[in-house]
Amino acid sequence: EVQLLESGGGLAQPGGSLRLSCAASGFIFSNAAMSWVRQAPGKGLEWVSGIGGSGGGTYYADSVRGRFTVTRDDSKRTLTLQMNSLRAEDTAVYYCVKGRLPPDSWGQGTLVTVSS
Amino acid sequence: EIVMTQSPATLSVSPGERATLSCRASQSVGSDLAWYQQKPGQAPRLLISGASTRATVFPVRFSGSGSGTEFTLTISSLQSEDFAVYYCQQYNNWPLTFGQGTRVEIK
């Protein structure tokens, strides 16, 4: 069974940083492309960032490019999103999502709140 | 970036009736189109992939169709558990963009 467990959410100040992690199990992690998708309170889904499997590239939404960095550690089966220069509009539940063709499994999400 | 547009934003349907949701892509995505169902407080779940392949956990009343730029999700006879928000997503190219969602509510 695929399991994706996000952690690292919480309260951050504008301009601050947070680091999200996603612990994966139940599939061959190194082969899988992975993404982060967020959902602001009461809003729709927004794809944020993705990383290819097996040494594939990294990809970002325009809204986060230059501020967020996605990485993966295949030995630890962990996906990470480093979020810098946070803004109020980054407030959302952040989901870890497995797969690319198509994205097929979602974690339960971790809440990030950016507020002073 | 491929822009995905869903219509309508809200669909009011009586139980037992048919619901038809639309999704349009700003350029061709072939059949690389997924539909997700999201209920309040829950993560989205993959409902349809490849534009028309239903996930096995969902009943046969759900069907998807289309290719290129025009796609449709049909729920043949709405049940109480189907009232939710439905999102389309293209996965033909990065970034993997979503539509803004269609809320299916009880009429």
Tab-separated table of N, CA and C in Angstrom, chain A residues 8-10 12-21 35-40 46-51 57-72 79-95 110-114:
chain	number	residue	atom	x	y	z
A	8	GLY	N	6.387	18.920	8.838
A	8	GLY	CA	7.147	20.161	8.757
A	8	GLY	C	6.313	21.419	8.641
A	9	GLY	N	5.010	21.265	8.508
A	9	GLY	CA	4.166	22.445	8.433
A	9	GLY	C	4.089	23.183	9.763
A	10	GLY	N	3.533	24.370	9.723
A	10	GLY	CA	3.407	25.159	10.936
A	10	GLY	C	3.279	26.630	10.605
A	12	ALA	N	4.822	30.327	10.115
A	12	ALA	CA	6.041	31.047	9.746
A	12	ALA	C	5.711	32.517	9.536
A	13	GLN	N	6.686	33.353	9.769
A	13	GLN	CA	6.496	34.779	9.524
A	13	GLN	C	6.751	35.113	8.067
A	14	PRO	N	6.129	36.167	7.580
A	14	PRO	CA	6.455	36.616	6.217
A	14	PRO	C	7.950	36.848	6.084
A	15	GLY	N	8.502	36.342	4.989
A	15	GLY	CA	9.942	36.425	4.780
A	15	GLY	C	10.719	35.281	5.381
A	16	GLY	N	10.049	34.447	6.165
A	16	GLY	CA	10.714	33.328	6.824
A	16	GLY	C	10.794	32.090	5.957
A	17	SER	N	11.215	30.999	6.579
A	17	SER	CA	11.434	29.742	5.871
A	17	SER	C	10.781	28.579	6.609
A	18	LEU	N	10.449	27.559	5.850
A	18	LEU	CA	9.996	26.276	6.384
A	18	LEU	C	10.511	25.184	5.461
A	19	ARG	N	10.650	24.001	6.031
A	19	ARG	CA	11.098	22.854	5.259
A	19	ARG	C	10.085	21.729	5.452
A	20	LEU	N	9.450	21.343	4.364
A	20	LEU	CA	8.487	20.244	4.402
A	20	LEU	C	9.164	18.953	3.973
A	21	SER	N	8.734	17.864	4.581
A	21	SER	CA	9.224	16.543	4.201
A	21	SER	C	8.068	15.606	3.919
A	35	SER	N	5.538	15.183	-6.717
A	35	SER	CA	5.135	16.581	-6.769
A	35	SER	C	4.667	17.073	-5.416
A	36	TRP	N	4.675	18.380	-5.274
A	36	TRP	CA	3.991	19.070	-4.189
A	36	TRP	C	2.833	19.859	-4.812
A	37	VAL	N	1.672	19.715	-4.184
A	37	VAL	CA	0.468	20.429	-4.600
A	37	VAL	C	-0.081	21.119	-3.364
A	38	ARG	N	-0.546	22.348	-3.504
A	38	ARG	CA	-1.087	23.047	-2.345
A	38	ARG	C	-2.524	23.478	-2.581
A	39	GLN	N	-3.178	23.759	-1.452
A	39	GLN	CA	-4.565	24.195	-1.488
A	39	GLN	C	-4.772	25.244	-0.409
A	40	ALA	N	-4.935	26.483	-0.828
A	40	ALA	CA	-5.216	27.560	0.108
A	40	ALA	C	-6.604	27.359	0.710
A	46	GLU	N	-3.457	23.793	-6.479
A	46	GLU	CA	-2.393	24.444	-7.243
A	46	GLU	C	-1.155	23.560	-7.206
A	47	TRP	N	-0.714	23.099	-8.368
A	47	TRP	CA	0.546	22.368	-8.458
A	47	TRP	C	1.690	23.338	-8.173
A	48	VAL	N	2.624	22.936	-7.308
A	48	VAL	CA	3.691	23.825	-6.848
A	48	VAL	C	5.040	23.455	-7.442
A	49	SER	N	5.388	22.181	-7.352
A	49	SER	CA	6.728	21.774	-7.757
A	49	SER	C	6.749	20.277	-8.019
A	50	GLY	N	7.661	19.852	-8.876
A	50	GLY	CA	7.807	18.442	-9.170
A	50	GLY	C	9.255	18.066	-9.394
A	51	ILE	N	9.541	16.786	-9.243
A	51	ILE	CA	10.877	16.279	-9.480
A	51	ILE	C	10.761	14.928	-10.150
A	57	GLY	N	14.667	15.906	-13.763
A	57	GLY	CA	14.791	17.325	-13.468
A	57	GLY	C	13.823	17.813	-12.412
A	58	THR	N	13.932	19.112	-12.110
A	58	THR	CA	13.042	19.761	-11.165
A	58	THR	C	12.229	20.834	-11.887
A	59	TYR	N	11.019	21.043	-11.381
A	59	TYR	CA	10.067	21.931	-12.054
A	59	TYR	C	9.301	22.723	-11.008
A	60	TYR	N	8.934	23.960	-11.371
A	60	TYR	CA	8.287	24.849	-10.414
A	60	TYR	C	7.178	25.661	-11.078
A	61	ALA	N	6.173	25.975	-10.280
A	61	ALA	CA	5.178	26.955	-10.700
A	61	ALA	C	5.821	28.338	-10.667
A	62	ASP	N	5.340	29.219	-11.520
A	62	ASP	CA	5.895	30.579	-11.562
A	62	ASP	C	5.784	31.259	-10.201
A	63	SER	N	4.726	30.948	-9.458
A	63	SER	CA	4.462	31.612	-8.188
A	63	SER	C	5.499	31.301	-7.114
A	64	VAL	N	6.280	30.238	-7.300
A	64	VAL	CA	7.248	29.845	-6.264
A	64	VAL	C	8.674	29.746	-6.791
A	65	ARG	N	8.839	29.872	-8.088
A	65	ARG	CA	10.182	29.710	-8.662
A	65	ARG	C	11.123	30.748	-8.079
A	66	GLY	N	12.307	30.288	-7.667
A	66	GLY	CA	13.300	31.160	-7.053
A	66	GLY	C	13.178	31.252	-5.548
A	67	ARG	N	12.062	30.786	-4.992
A	67	ARG	CA	11.866	30.812	-3.540
A	67	ARG	C	11.808	29.402	-2.946
A	68	PHE	N	11.261	28.456	-3.699
A	68	PHE	CA	11.106	27.079	-3.213
A	68	PHE	C	12.100	26.175	-3.948
A	69	THR	N	12.572	25.142	-3.241
A	69	THR	CA	13.464	24.158	-3.845
A	69	THR	C	12.995	22.760	-3.477
A	70	VAL	N	12.816	21.909	-4.473
A	70	VAL	CA	12.410	20.523	-4.240
A	70	VAL	C	13.624	19.611	-4.410
A	71	THR	N	13.764	18.692	-3.483
A	71	THR	CA	14.834	17.707	-3.561
A	71	THR	C	14.297	16.354	-3.127
A	72	ARG	N	15.075	15.328	-3.413
A	72	ARG	CA	14.701	13.984	-2.985
A	72	ARG	C	15.933	13.234	-2.506
A	79	LEU	N	10.987	13.001	0.185
A	79	LEU	CA	10.858	14.167	-0.677
A	79	LEU	C	10.843	15.400	0.221
A	80	THR	N	11.514	16.455	-0.210
A	80	THR	CA	11.621	17.655	0.608
A	80	THR	C	11.269	18.893	-0.206
A	81	LEU	N	10.618	19.859	0.461
A	81	LEU	CA	10.361	21.163	-0.160
A	81	LEU	C	10.897	22.229	0.784
A	82	GLN	N	11.957	22.891	0.370
A	82	GLN	CA	12.507	24.008	1.132
A	82	GLN	C	11.816	25.275	0.652
A	83	MET	N	11.156	25.965	1.575
A	83	MET	CA	10.381	27.155	1.234
A	83	MET	C	11.011	28.371	1.903
A	84	ASN	N	11.508	29.287	1.117
A	84	ASN	CA	12.126	30.511	1.616
A	84	ASN	C	11.309	31.729	1.191
A	85	SER	N	11.603	32.856	1.808
A	85	SER	CA	10.925	34.118	1.464
A	85	SER	C	9.415	33.932	1.426
A	86	LEU	N	8.885	33.324	2.463
A	86	LEU	CA	7.468	32.996	2.492
A	86	LEU	C	6.600	34.247	2.515
A	87	ARG	N	5.439	34.107	1.862
A	87	ARG	CA	4.468	35.189	1.759
A	87	ARG	C	3.135	34.718	2.316
A	88	ALA	N	2.277	35.663	2.636
A	88	ALA	CA	0.954	35.310	3.151
A	88	ALA	C	0.207	34.402	2.180
A	89	GLU	N	0.400	34.625	0.898
A	89	GLU	CA	-0.314	33.839	-0.115
A	89	GLU	C	0.224	32.413	-0.255
A	90	ASP	N	1.273	32.079	0.483
A	90	ASP	CA	1.754	30.692	0.511
A	90	ASP	C	1.004	29.862	1.549
A	91	THR	N	0.145	30.504	2.324
A	91	THR	CA	-0.653	29.791	3.315
A	91	THR	C	-1.550	28.769	2.628
A	92	ALA	N	-1.408	27.510	3.012
A	92	ALA	CA	-2.139	26.435	2.340
A	92	ALA	C	-1.852	25.108	3.019
A	93	VAL	N	-2.650	24.116	2.693
A	93	VAL	CA	-2.295	22.726	2.958
A	93	VAL	C	-1.422	22.257	1.800
A	94	TYR	N	-0.281	21.667	2.146
A	94	TYR	CA	0.653	21.179	1.134
A	94	TYR	C	0.583	19.658	1.095
A	95	TYR	N	0.307	19.137	-0.099
A	95	TYR	CA	0.197	17.694	-0.305
A	95	TYR	C	1.411	17.178	-1.064
A	110	THR	N	-0.018	18.772	4.949
A	110	THR	CA	0.470	19.479	6.123
A	110	THR	C	0.176	20.961	5.933
A	111	LEU	N	-0.316	21.604	6.989
A	111	LEU	CA	-0.759	22.992	6.902
A	111	LEU	C	0.400	23.946	7.146
A	112	VAL	N	0.563	24.876	6.228
A	112	VAL	CA	1.523	25.966	6.367
A	112	VAL	C	0.757	27.270	6.500
A	113	THR	N	1.050	28.005	7.549
A	113	THR	CA	0.414	29.299	7.761
A	113	THR	C	1.501	30.367	7.823
A	114	VAL	N	1.380	31.363	6.971
A	114	VAL	CA	2.350	32.464	6.945
A	114	VAL	C	1.646	33.713	7.456
